[in-house]
Amino acid sequence: MDKEQILVVDDVDSIRSFITINLECEGYEVYQAARGQEALKLIESIFFNLVILDIMLPDIDGLQILKFIRKVSPETMVIMVTGYASLDSSITAMKEGAFSYIIKPFELSELLITMRKALDKQRLSMENKQLLEELTRANKDLESANLLLEEKVRERTRELEMLNQDLNKANIELKRLDKLKDELVSLVSHDLKSPLTAIIGYASTIQYKSLEDMGEEKIKDYTDRILNQSFRMLNLINDILDEQKIKEGKMALNGEVTDLGEIGRECFEEMKILASEKQLDYTVEIEPDLPATFLDKSKIRQVIINLLSNAIKFTSNEGQVRLRVYKGKNKLWVSVIDTGPGIEKSKQDELFKEFKKFKTPDGKEHEGTGLGLSICKKIVNLHGGKIWLQSEEGKGSKFSFLLPIVN
């Protein structure tokens, strides 16, 4: 059983030491305080079963300490120690909640008897409180049983309501899937048809015209265009497949411990040619000595490429695009900053939803599925990270994502 804890508050060293030594011999755990402020700090941090409190202290009146005890530790018993001259104050202390008082000089036996009575009262009070809590819990259990019985009576009705709700949700989901089907049909018929038509046109020209008519430079130009349109179609198809994998919960991370800074630099170099065609101020800032972390290299690469591609496409010639990879507090950060047209505040959250496409201020729509940023968000979420946008119309955009550092 834990020892009962006693606090002795008296500015007279000899009295304080006398009480402490004798109480420790009685088996109590005793703390001492020579000043009121010292006592207040102890009372705030430790629960005392009993405080033996001198009513006359040099810094704080004992009555003030008693009021503080009643406020912060109402179950603590208090015995006031007083001289004849302060007897009236001790009687006042009784009215304020002290258990009793003893008058200096006193016999140890008088103090021990008073203490035992106080501690017995405390034990009885705490036992009564515990019994009351148990009774309250029992009443609550009874009320819970009654509520459970009433709940069972209503259960069938609730089940019917839930079935109706499920049916409504199924109808809503059916409508959503029907809309998704229409969007996919539109996507296939428009976004895939356009590059395929271009490929057929360029290939037909090469097939039916002679080398002399076209020349090697023209043939190379048409071949490059065919490749670009082919990659565009591949990206569209990959976006659709990735979105479907995510929806079906089949997208798995092939994680490895790798360097995010190296991934960022590779992506930056890969997109450099597109930036140079528009004469952009295209820069990269990768913090040195980044910690290696566990991630799916190809999928994080896909996110960075997507963000860089969007920034380059929507930034006017001779504008600025910057890639930053750096370390924050227990996180790795990637930001792509551009001086493009910016995005309206009301439309920013929509960009991370399926089939939502960029539009420039002149109304020109971004080519693609409208799934790129949605997939980016889901890839980052799968890594336990977060992606967001900061943008102001007419002042450019900053897409950022963070990843936890996992060794």
mmCIF file of C-alpha atoms in Angstrom:
data_model
loop_
_atom_site.group_PDB
_atom_site.id
_atom_site.type_symbol
_atom_site.label_atom_id
_atom_site.label_comp_id
_atom_site.label_asym_id
_atom_site.label_seq_id
_atom_site.Cartn_x
_atom_site.Cartn_y
_atom_site.Cartn_z
ATOM 1 C CA MET A 1 0.000 0.000 0.000
ATOM 2 C CA ASP A 2 1.350 3.472 -0.832
ATOM 3 C CA LYS A 3 2.421 5.654 2.061
ATOM 4 C CA GLU A 4 0.159 8.545 2.976
ATOM 5 C CA GLN A 5 1.820 11.826 1.983
ATOM 6 C CA ILE A 6 2.073 14.688 4.471
ATOM 7 C CA LEU A 7 3.206 18.268 3.874
ATOM 8 C CA VAL A 8 4.575 20.224 6.881
ATOM 9 C CA VAL A 9 4.526 24.017 6.375
ATOM 10 C CA ASP A 10 6.289 25.998 9.140
ATOM 11 C CA ASP A 11 8.938 28.717 9.022
ATOM 12 C CA VAL A 12 10.536 27.512 12.289
ATOM 13 C CA ASP A 13 13.183 24.930 11.346
ATOM 14 C CA SER A 14 13.169 23.155 14.720
ATOM 15 C CA ILE A 15 9.376 22.637 14.745
ATOM 16 C CA ARG A 16 9.348 21.534 11.104
ATOM 17 C CA SER A 17 12.198 19.047 11.660
ATOM 18 C CA PHE A 18 10.629 17.712 14.864
ATOM 19 C CA ILE A 19 7.312 16.989 13.134
ATOM 20 C CA THR A 20 8.988 15.517 10.041
ATOM 21 C CA ILE A 21 11.269 13.097 11.918
ATOM 22 C CA ASN A 22 8.474 11.768 14.113
ATOM 23 C CA LEU A 23 5.978 11.376 11.249
ATOM 24 C CA GLU A 24 8.534 9.497 9.142
ATOM 25 C CA CYS A 25 9.014 7.146 12.091
ATOM 26 C CA GLU A 26 5.252 6.598 12.023
ATOM 27 C CA GLY A 27 5.525 5.444 8.398
ATOM 28 C CA TYR A 28 4.358 8.570 6.571
ATOM 29 C CA GLU A 29 6.062 10.104 3.541
ATOM 30 C CA VAL A 30 6.786 13.683 4.614
ATOM 31 C CA TYR A 31 7.553 16.843 2.589
ATOM 32 C CA GLN A 32 8.620 20.180 4.086
ATOM 33 C CA ALA A 33 8.107 23.848 3.185
ATOM 34 C CA ALA A 34 9.490 26.822 5.091
ATOM 35 C CA ARG A 35 7.625 29.454 3.052
ATOM 36 C CA GLY A 36 4.143 29.818 1.675
ATOM 37 C CA GLN A 37 5.276 30.110 -1.954
ATOM 38 C CA GLU A 38 7.255 26.900 -1.620
ATOM 39 C CA ALA A 39 4.169 25.171 -0.212
ATOM 40 C CA LEU A 40 1.961 26.377 -3.087
ATOM 41 C CA LYS A 41 4.332 24.915 -5.684
ATOM 42 C CA LEU A 42 4.361 21.528 -3.902
ATOM 43 C CA ILE A 43 0.562 21.487 -3.552
ATOM 44 C CA GLU A 44 0.187 22.204 -7.298
ATOM 45 C CA SER A 45 2.390 19.257 -8.292
ATOM 46 C CA ILE A 46 1.739 16.585 -5.603
ATOM 47 C CA PHE A 47 -1.412 15.203 -3.984
ATOM 48 C CA PHE A 48 -1.081 15.345 -0.186
ATOM 49 C CA ASN A 49 -3.384 13.409 2.093
ATOM 50 C CA LEU A 50 -2.744 15.937 4.860
ATOM 51 C CA VAL A 51 -1.163 19.385 5.211
ATOM 52 C CA ILE A 52 0.035 20.573 8.643
ATOM 53 C CA LEU A 53 -0.042 24.344 8.118
ATOM 54 C CA ASP A 54 1.317 27.123 10.309
ATOM 55 C CA ILE A 55 -1.144 29.967 10.197
ATOM 56 C CA MET A 56 1.567 32.632 10.584
ATOM 57 C CA LEU A 57 4.078 32.542 7.723
ATOM 58 C CA PRO A 58 6.480 35.343 6.667
ATOM 59 C CA ASP A 59 5.362 35.597 3.033
ATOM 60 C CA ILE A 60 1.763 34.312 2.722
ATOM 61 C CA ASP A 61 -0.998 34.101 5.299
ATOM 62 C CA GLY A 62 -1.916 30.503 6.167
ATOM 63 C CA LEU A 63 -5.584 31.236 5.432
ATOM 64 C CA GLN A 64 -4.685 32.082 1.824
ATOM 65 C CA ILE A 65 -2.868 28.754 1.453
ATOM 66 C CA LEU A 66 -5.897 26.972 2.955
ATOM 67 C CA LYS A 67 -8.195 28.578 0.375
ATOM 68 C CA PHE A 68 -5.793 27.525 -2.379
ATOM 69 C CA ILE A 69 -5.816 23.920 -1.116
ATOM 70 C CA ARG A 70 -9.610 23.843 -1.001
ATOM 71 C CA LYS A 71 -9.638 25.042 -4.612
ATOM 72 C CA VAL A 72 -7.005 22.765 -6.211
ATOM 73 C CA SER A 73 -7.158 19.704 -3.918
ATOM 74 C CA PRO A 74 -10.484 19.584 -2.031
ATOM 75 C CA GLU A 75 -9.860 16.059 -0.707
ATOM 76 C CA THR A 76 -6.687 17.120 1.142
ATOM 77 C CA MET A 77 -7.148 17.440 4.920
ATOM 78 C CA VAL A 78 -5.643 20.497 6.655
ATOM 79 C CA ILE A 79 -4.602 20.898 10.284
ATOM 80 C CA MET A 80 -3.755 24.485 11.279
ATOM 81 C CA VAL A 81 -0.911 25.116 13.755
ATOM 82 C CA THR A 82 -1.300 28.330 15.754
ATOM 83 C CA GLY A 83 -0.224 30.226 18.834
ATOM 84 C CA TYR A 84 -2.666 31.608 21.376
ATOM 85 C CA ALA A 85 -2.434 35.028 19.770
ATOM 86 C CA SER A 86 -3.857 33.714 16.479
ATOM 87 C CA LEU A 87 -6.562 31.473 17.923
ATOM 88 C CA ASP A 88 -9.319 33.551 16.327
ATOM 89 C CA SER A 89 -7.688 33.014 12.927
ATOM 90 C CA SER A 90 -7.686 29.264 13.524
ATOM 91 C CA ILE A 91 -11.391 29.302 14.249
ATOM 92 C CA THR A 92 -11.857 31.249 11.002
ATOM 93 C CA ALA A 93 -9.772 28.570 9.254
ATOM 94 C CA MET A 94 -12.199 25.905 10.521
ATOM 95 C CA LYS A 95 -15.028 27.799 8.866
ATOM 96 C CA GLU A 96 -12.959 27.925 5.644
ATOM 97 C CA GLY A 97 -12.620 24.138 5.566
ATOM 98 C CA ALA A 98 -9.706 23.180 7.832
ATOM 99 C CA PHE A 99 -10.222 19.882 9.662
ATOM 100 C CA SER A 100 -8.873 21.082 13.006
ATOM 101 C CA TYR A 101 -6.188 23.158 14.678
ATOM 102 C CA ILE A 102 -3.577 22.619 17.393
ATOM 103 C CA ILE A 103 -2.010 25.286 19.569
ATOM 104 C CA LYS A 104 1.726 25.732 20.051
ATOM 105 C CA PRO A 105 3.390 24.292 22.019
ATOM 106 C CA PHE A 106 1.800 20.889 21.508
ATOM 107 C CA GLU A 107 2.496 17.279 22.376
ATOM 108 C CA LEU A 108 3.363 14.867 19.589
ATOM 109 C CA SER A 109 0.582 12.553 20.785
ATOM 110 C CA GLU A 110 -1.971 15.370 20.330
ATOM 111 C CA LEU A 111 -0.781 15.916 16.755
ATOM 112 C CA LEU A 112 -0.852 12.181 15.924
ATOM 113 C CA ILE A 113 -4.367 11.721 17.332
ATOM 114 C CA THR A 114 -5.652 14.738 15.360
ATOM 115 C CA MET A 115 -3.913 13.474 12.204
ATOM 116 C CA ARG A 116 -5.402 9.988 12.479
ATOM 117 C CA LYS A 117 -8.877 11.425 12.889
ATOM 118 C CA ALA A 118 -8.340 13.617 9.839
ATOM 119 C CA LEU A 119 -6.984 10.745 7.733
ATOM 120 C CA ASP A 120 -9.798 8.432 8.890
ATOM 121 C CA LYS A 121 -12.316 11.060 7.817
ATOM 122 C CA GLN A 122 -10.514 11.390 4.475
ATOM 123 C CA ARG A 123 -10.573 7.612 3.924
ATOM 124 C CA LEU A 124 -14.269 7.440 4.755
ATOM 125 C CA SER A 125 -14.968 10.402 2.476
ATOM 126 C CA MET A 126 -13.043 8.840 -0.410
ATOM 127 C CA GLU A 127 -14.716 5.444 0.154
ATOM 128 C CA ASN A 128 -18.117 7.145 0.129
ATOM 129 C CA LYS A 129 -17.168 8.962 -3.046
ATOM 130 C CA GLN A 130 -16.089 5.676 -4.638
ATOM 131 C CA LEU A 131 -19.340 3.990 -3.563
ATOM 132 C CA LEU A 132 -21.303 6.923 -4.996
ATOM 133 C CA GLU A 133 -19.401 6.613 -8.288
ATOM 134 C CA GLU A 134 -20.107 2.871 -8.377
ATOM 135 C CA LEU A 135 -23.783 3.545 -7.680
ATOM 136 C CA THR A 136 -23.815 6.153 -10.442
ATOM 137 C CA ARG A 137 -22.201 3.675 -12.831
ATOM 138 C CA ALA A 138 -24.737 1.021 -11.835
ATOM 139 C CA ASN A 139 -27.564 3.452 -12.540
ATOM 140 C CA LYS A 140 -26.001 4.283 -15.879
ATOM 141 C CA ASP A 141 -25.688 0.581 -16.666
ATOM 142 C CA LEU A 142 -29.381 0.168 -15.848
ATOM 143 C CA GLU A 143 -30.237 3.115 -18.032
ATOM 144 C CA SER A 144 -28.062 1.646 -20.772
ATOM 145 C CA ALA A 145 -29.911 -1.662 -20.487
ATOM 146 C CA ASN A 146 -33.230 0.145 -20.856
ATOM 147 C CA LEU A 147 -31.873 2.105 -23.802
ATOM 148 C CA LEU A 148 -30.611 -1.122 -25.365
ATOM 149 C CA LEU A 149 -34.060 -2.650 -25.038
ATOM 150 C CA GLU A 150 -35.617 0.411 -26.640
ATOM 151 C CA GLU A 151 -32.949 0.301 -29.330
ATOM 152 C CA LYS A 152 -33.849 -3.274 -30.210
ATOM 153 C CA VAL A 153 -37.457 -2.227 -30.625
ATOM 154 C CA ARG A 154 -36.353 0.430 -33.109
ATOM 155 C CA GLU A 155 -33.762 -1.774 -34.793
ATOM 156 C CA ARG A 156 -35.969 -3.065 -37.565
ATOM 157 C CA THR A 157 -37.035 0.433 -38.503
ATOM 158 C CA ARG A 158 -33.429 1.570 -38.605
ATOM 159 C CA GLU A 159 -32.445 -1.400 -40.746
ATOM 160 C CA LEU A 160 -35.148 -0.479 -43.209
ATOM 161 C CA GLU A 161 -33.949 3.134 -43.243
ATOM 162 C CA MET A 162 -30.379 1.966 -43.803
ATOM 163 C CA LEU A 163 -31.487 -0.250 -46.672
ATOM 164 C CA ASN A 164 -33.235 2.724 -48.229
ATOM 165 C CA GLN A 165 -30.101 4.828 -47.756
ATOM 166 C CA ASP A 166 -27.966 2.093 -49.336
ATOM 167 C CA LEU A 167 -30.354 1.964 -52.245
ATOM 168 C CA ASN A 168 -30.140 5.744 -52.665
ATOM 169 C CA LYS A 169 -26.326 5.569 -52.493
ATOM 170 C CA ALA A 170 -26.327 2.795 -55.065
ATOM 171 C CA ASN A 171 -28.477 4.926 -57.352
ATOM 172 C CA ILE A 172 -26.138 7.900 -56.870
ATOM 173 C CA GLU A 173 -23.116 5.684 -57.560
ATOM 174 C CA LEU A 174 -24.831 4.293 -60.643
ATOM 175 C CA LYS A 175 -25.393 7.827 -61.917
ATOM 176 C CA ARG A 176 -21.759 8.679 -61.133
ATOM 177 C CA LEU A 177 -20.528 5.615 -63.022
ATOM 178 C CA ASP A 178 -22.823 6.466 -65.917
ATOM 179 C CA LYS A 179 -21.366 9.986 -65.989
ATOM 180 C CA LEU A 180 -17.853 8.518 -65.765
ATOM 181 C CA LYS A 181 -18.639 6.243 -68.702
ATOM 182 C CA ASP A 182 -19.820 9.238 -70.741
ATOM 183 C CA GLU A 183 -16.647 11.135 -69.824
ATOM 184 C CA LEU A 184 -14.470 8.178 -70.802
ATOM 185 C CA VAL A 185 -16.324 7.779 -74.088
ATOM 186 C CA SER A 186 -15.843 11.500 -74.742
ATOM 187 C CA LEU A 187 -12.184 11.168 -73.760
ATOM 188 C CA VAL A 188 -11.575 8.240 -76.092
ATOM 189 C CA SER A 189 -13.520 9.790 -78.960
ATOM 190 C CA HIS A 190 -11.897 13.224 -78.640
ATOM 191 C CA ASP A 191 -8.579 13.191 -76.781
ATOM 192 C CA LEU A 192 -7.404 9.887 -78.300
ATOM 193 C CA LYS A 193 -8.891 10.577 -81.715
ATOM 194 C CA SER A 194 -6.997 13.851 -82.097
ATOM 195 C CA PRO A 195 -3.416 12.475 -81.776
ATOM 196 C CA LEU A 196 -4.360 9.342 -83.722
ATOM 197 C CA THR A 197 -5.647 11.491 -86.621
ATOM 198 C CA ALA A 198 -2.390 13.459 -86.566
ATOM 199 C CA ILE A 199 -0.325 10.248 -86.618
ATOM 200 C CA ILE A 200 -2.289 8.904 -89.593
ATOM 201 C CA GLY A 201 -1.898 12.211 -91.423
ATOM 202 C CA TYR A 202 1.880 12.451 -90.936
ATOM 203 C CA ALA A 203 2.414 8.730 -91.701
ATOM 204 C CA SER A 204 0.288 8.947 -94.897
ATOM 205 C CA THR A 205 2.266 11.945 -96.118
ATOM 206 C CA ILE A 206 5.550 10.073 -95.594
ATOM 207 C CA GLN A 207 4.160 6.948 -97.297
ATOM 208 C CA TYR A 208 2.744 8.590 -100.438
ATOM 209 C CA LYS A 209 5.319 11.310 -101.075
ATOM 210 C CA SER A 210 8.763 10.560 -102.422
ATOM 211 C CA LEU A 211 11.991 11.246 -100.576
ATOM 212 C CA GLU A 212 12.848 13.884 -103.194
ATOM 213 C CA ASP A 213 9.524 15.698 -102.666
ATOM 214 C CA MET A 214 9.891 15.870 -98.878
ATOM 215 C CA GLY A 215 13.572 15.855 -98.119
ATOM 216 C CA GLU A 216 15.236 14.254 -95.081
ATOM 217 C CA GLU A 217 14.652 17.253 -92.795
ATOM 218 C CA LYS A 218 10.878 17.216 -93.427
ATOM 219 C CA ILE A 219 10.712 13.438 -92.941
ATOM 220 C CA LYS A 220 12.589 13.776 -89.625
ATOM 221 C CA ASP A 221 10.193 16.538 -88.539
ATOM 222 C CA TYR A 222 7.150 14.383 -89.357
ATOM 223 C CA THR A 223 8.700 11.380 -87.611
ATOM 224 C CA ASP A 224 9.269 13.487 -84.477
ATOM 225 C CA ARG A 225 5.652 14.627 -84.608
ATOM 226 C CA ILE A 226 4.444 11.021 -84.918
ATOM 227 C CA LEU A 227 6.527 10.073 -81.877
ATOM 228 C CA ASN A 228 5.240 13.038 -79.858
ATOM 229 C CA GLN A 229 1.622 12.203 -80.671
ATOM 230 C CA SER A 230 2.272 8.523 -79.869
ATOM 231 C CA PHE A 231 3.699 9.429 -76.463
ATOM 232 C CA ARG A 232 0.710 11.698 -75.907
ATOM 233 C CA MET A 233 -1.646 8.778 -76.574
ATOM 234 C CA LEU A 234 0.420 6.516 -74.294
ATOM 235 C CA ASN A 235 0.243 9.060 -71.487
ATOM 236 C CA LEU A 236 -3.538 9.356 -71.898
ATOM 237 C CA ILE A 237 -3.940 5.573 -71.733
ATOM 238 C CA ASN A 238 -1.581 5.289 -68.738
ATOM 239 C CA ASP A 239 -3.579 7.975 -66.889
ATOM 240 C CA ILE A 240 -6.805 6.040 -67.441
ATOM 241 C CA LEU A 241 -5.217 2.734 -66.341
ATOM 242 C CA ASP A 242 -3.631 4.329 -63.261
ATOM 243 C CA GLU A 243 -6.916 5.918 -62.228
ATOM 244 C CA GLN A 244 -8.691 2.564 -62.584
ATOM 245 C CA LYS A 245 -6.004 0.780 -60.525
ATOM 246 C CA ILE A 246 -6.340 3.338 -57.752
ATOM 247 C CA LYS A 247 -10.149 3.068 -57.716
ATOM 248 C CA GLU A 248 -9.915 -0.738 -57.482
ATOM 249 C CA GLY A 249 -7.226 -0.550 -54.793
ATOM 250 C CA LYS A 250 -4.765 -2.405 -57.014
ATOM 251 C CA MET A 251 -2.058 0.242 -57.232
ATOM 252 C CA ALA A 252 0.835 -1.045 -55.129
ATOM 253 C CA LEU A 253 4.019 0.789 -54.208
ATOM 254 C CA ASN A 254 7.272 -0.818 -55.307
ATOM 255 C CA GLY A 255 9.284 0.917 -52.643
ATOM 256 C CA GLU A 256 13.024 1.196 -52.261
ATOM 257 C CA VAL A 257 15.390 3.389 -50.272
ATOM 258 C CA THR A 258 16.442 6.086 -52.704
ATOM 259 C CA ASP A 259 17.522 9.716 -53.115
ATOM 260 C CA LEU A 260 14.641 12.120 -53.816
ATOM 261 C CA GLY A 261 17.127 14.779 -54.908
ATOM 262 C CA GLU A 262 18.447 12.459 -57.632
ATOM 263 C CA ILE A 263 14.892 11.774 -58.843
ATOM 264 C CA GLY A 264 14.215 15.519 -58.960
ATOM 265 C CA ARG A 265 17.364 16.207 -60.985
ATOM 266 C CA GLU A 266 16.508 13.430 -63.491
ATOM 267 C CA CYS A 267 13.018 14.854 -63.984
ATOM 268 C CA PHE A 268 14.418 18.372 -64.374
ATOM 269 C CA GLU A 269 16.849 17.241 -67.082
ATOM 270 C CA GLU A 270 14.154 15.281 -68.919
ATOM 271 C CA MET A 271 11.877 18.335 -69.212
ATOM 272 C CA LYS A 272 14.685 20.765 -70.085
ATOM 273 C CA ILE A 273 14.137 20.509 -73.839
ATOM 274 C CA LEU A 274 10.462 21.543 -73.515
ATOM 275 C CA ALA A 275 11.465 24.521 -71.365
ATOM 276 C CA SER A 276 14.174 25.588 -73.835
ATOM 277 C CA GLU A 277 11.668 25.575 -76.725
ATOM 278 C CA LYS A 278 9.762 28.314 -74.877
ATOM 279 C CA GLN A 279 12.988 30.082 -73.790
ATOM 280 C CA LEU A 280 11.997 29.774 -70.142
ATOM 281 C CA ASP A 281 14.218 30.681 -67.218
ATOM 282 C CA TYR A 282 14.249 27.030 -66.100
ATOM 283 C CA THR A 283 16.133 26.368 -62.850
ATOM 284 C CA VAL A 284 16.510 23.699 -60.193
ATOM 285 C CA GLU A 285 17.462 23.984 -56.529
ATOM 286 C CA ILE A 286 18.230 20.690 -54.764
ATOM 287 C CA GLU A 287 19.396 20.836 -51.172
ATOM 288 C CA PRO A 288 22.653 18.872 -50.740
ATOM 289 C CA ASP A 289 22.930 15.778 -48.524
ATOM 290 C CA LEU A 290 19.205 14.981 -48.461
ATOM 291 C CA PRO A 291 18.450 11.876 -46.393
ATOM 292 C CA ALA A 292 17.568 8.733 -48.343
ATOM 293 C CA THR A 293 13.965 7.620 -47.924
ATOM 294 C CA PHE A 294 11.720 4.680 -48.796
ATOM 295 C CA LEU A 295 9.476 5.408 -51.789
ATOM 296 C CA ASP A 296 8.329 4.188 -55.193
ATOM 297 C CA LYS A 297 10.810 5.914 -57.494
ATOM 298 C CA SER A 298 8.792 5.578 -60.719
ATOM 299 C CA LYS A 299 5.568 6.896 -59.180
ATOM 300 C CA ILE A 300 7.188 9.883 -57.467
ATOM 301 C CA ARG A 301 8.967 10.572 -60.758
ATOM 302 C CA GLN A 302 5.532 10.526 -62.435
ATOM 303 C CA VAL A 303 4.295 13.187 -59.971
ATOM 304 C CA ILE A 304 7.266 15.524 -60.520
ATOM 305 C CA ILE A 305 7.130 15.144 -64.324
ATOM 306 C CA ASN A 306 3.416 15.947 -64.289
ATOM 307 C CA LEU A 307 3.926 19.110 -62.220
ATOM 308 C CA LEU A 308 6.856 20.283 -64.358
ATOM 309 C CA SER A 309 4.954 19.555 -67.569
ATOM 310 C CA ASN A 310 1.958 21.603 -66.422
ATOM 311 C CA ALA A 311 4.181 24.491 -65.304
ATOM 312 C CA ILE A 312 6.035 24.595 -68.651
ATOM 313 C CA LYS A 313 2.849 24.361 -70.735
ATOM 314 C CA PHE A 314 1.091 27.183 -68.913
ATOM 315 C CA THR A 315 4.008 29.561 -68.530
ATOM 316 C CA SER A 316 4.387 32.099 -71.323
ATOM 317 C CA ASN A 317 7.572 32.281 -73.406
ATOM 318 C CA GLU A 318 10.547 33.676 -71.476
ATOM 319 C CA GLY A 319 8.742 33.111 -68.174
ATOM 320 C CA GLN A 320 10.173 31.266 -65.163
ATOM 321 C CA VAL A 321 9.798 27.682 -63.917
ATOM 322 C CA ARG A 322 11.725 26.472 -60.872
ATOM 323 C CA LEU A 323 11.983 23.051 -59.222
ATOM 324 C CA ARG A 324 12.951 22.857 -55.521
ATOM 325 C CA VAL A 325 13.746 19.693 -53.533
ATOM 326 C CA TYR A 326 14.627 20.258 -49.885
ATOM 327 C CA LYS A 327 14.251 18.957 -46.331
ATOM 328 C CA GLY A 328 11.777 20.281 -43.791
ATOM 329 C CA LYS A 329 11.101 19.036 -40.258
ATOM 330 C CA ASN A 330 11.068 15.220 -40.583
ATOM 331 C CA LYS A 331 9.762 15.642 -44.147
ATOM 332 C CA LEU A 332 11.095 15.936 -47.678
ATOM 333 C CA TRP A 333 9.553 18.707 -49.775
ATOM 334 C CA VAL A 334 9.190 19.200 -53.523
ATOM 335 C CA SER A 335 7.910 22.458 -55.047
ATOM 336 C CA VAL A 336 7.346 23.518 -58.652
ATOM 337 C CA ILE A 337 7.002 27.286 -59.004
ATOM 338 C CA ASP A 338 6.002 29.082 -62.215
ATOM 339 C CA THR A 339 5.125 32.552 -63.435
ATOM 340 C CA GLY A 340 2.118 31.315 -65.391
ATOM 341 C CA PRO A 341 -1.380 32.824 -65.388
ATOM 342 C CA GLY A 342 -2.264 31.519 -61.932
ATOM 343 C CA ILE A 343 -5.527 29.863 -60.928
ATOM 344 C CA GLU A 344 -8.640 31.360 -59.374
ATOM 345 C CA LYS A 345 -9.019 30.621 -55.651
ATOM 346 C CA SER A 346 -12.480 29.132 -56.175
ATOM 347 C CA LYS A 347 -11.163 26.613 -58.711
ATOM 348 C CA GLN A 348 -7.989 25.464 -56.937
ATOM 349 C CA ASP A 349 -9.504 22.562 -54.947
ATOM 350 C CA GLU A 350 -11.246 21.291 -58.093
ATOM 351 C CA LEU A 351 -7.929 20.699 -59.876
ATOM 352 C CA PHE A 352 -7.180 17.562 -57.845
ATOM 353 C CA LYS A 353 -10.487 15.913 -58.828
ATOM 354 C CA GLU A 354 -10.965 13.496 -61.726
ATOM 355 C CA PHE A 355 -11.402 14.949 -65.224
ATOM 356 C CA LYS A 356 -10.675 18.509 -64.101
ATOM 357 C CA LYS A 357 -8.517 20.336 -66.638
ATOM 358 C CA PHE A 358 -6.478 23.531 -66.599
ATOM 359 C CA LYS A 359 -7.762 26.530 -68.487
ATOM 360 C CA THR A 360 -5.741 29.605 -69.319
ATOM 361 C CA PRO A 361 -7.316 33.063 -68.881
ATOM 362 C CA ASP A 362 -8.106 33.113 -72.610
ATOM 363 C CA GLY A 363 -10.172 29.928 -72.174
ATOM 364 C CA LYS A 364 -7.697 27.514 -73.752
ATOM 365 C CA GLU A 365 -8.038 24.080 -72.178
ATOM 366 C CA HIS A 366 -5.078 21.900 -71.222
ATOM 367 C CA GLU A 367 -4.684 18.801 -73.380
ATOM 368 C CA GLY A 368 -4.968 15.502 -71.542
ATOM 369 C CA THR A 369 -7.337 13.372 -69.530
ATOM 370 C CA GLY A 370 -7.813 15.723 -66.626
ATOM 371 C CA LEU A 371 -6.633 12.843 -64.425
ATOM 372 C CA GLY A 372 -2.991 13.888 -63.968
ATOM 373 C CA LEU A 373 -3.296 15.899 -60.750
ATOM 374 C CA SER A 374 -5.880 13.481 -59.352
ATOM 375 C CA ILE A 375 -3.394 10.635 -59.825
ATOM 376 C CA CYS A 376 -0.568 12.753 -58.372
ATOM 377 C CA LYS A 377 -2.610 13.357 -55.239
ATOM 378 C CA LYS A 378 -3.410 9.667 -54.825
ATOM 379 C CA ILE A 379 0.224 8.632 -55.352
ATOM 380 C CA VAL A 380 1.411 11.138 -52.738
ATOM 381 C CA ASN A 381 -1.328 9.986 -50.336
ATOM 382 C CA LEU A 382 -0.244 6.353 -50.812
ATOM 383 C CA HIS A 383 3.222 7.430 -49.623
ATOM 384 C CA GLY A 384 1.704 9.020 -46.513
ATOM 385 C CA GLY A 385 2.330 12.526 -47.872
ATOM 386 C CA LYS A 386 0.320 15.589 -48.843
ATOM 387 C CA ILE A 387 0.052 17.728 -51.997
ATOM 388 C CA TRP A 388 -1.408 21.213 -52.372
ATOM 389 C CA LEU A 389 -1.473 24.362 -54.491
ATOM 390 C CA GLN A 390 -0.698 28.002 -53.734
ATOM 391 C CA SER A 391 -1.689 30.337 -56.549
ATOM 392 C CA GLU A 392 -2.811 33.857 -57.255
ATOM 393 C CA GLU A 393 -4.436 34.803 -60.525
ATOM 394 C CA GLY A 394 -1.989 36.678 -62.729
ATOM 395 C CA LYS A 395 0.989 35.919 -60.450
ATOM 396 C CA GLY A 396 1.791 32.274 -61.095
ATOM 397 C CA SER A 397 1.394 29.032 -59.156
ATOM 398 C CA LYS A 398 3.307 26.886 -56.714
ATOM 399 C CA PHE A 399 2.499 23.173 -56.512
ATOM 400 C CA SER A 400 4.110 21.448 -53.517
ATOM 401 C CA PHE A 401 4.095 18.009 -51.971
ATOM 402 C CA LEU A 402 5.799 16.541 -48.937
ATOM 403 C CA LEU A 403 6.801 12.992 -48.094
ATOM 404 C CA PRO A 404 7.699 11.462 -44.717
ATOM 405 C CA ILE A 405 11.305 10.389 -44.262
ATOM 406 C CA VAL A 406 11.155 6.592 -43.951
ATOM 407 C CA ASN A 407 14.482 4.760 -43.664
#
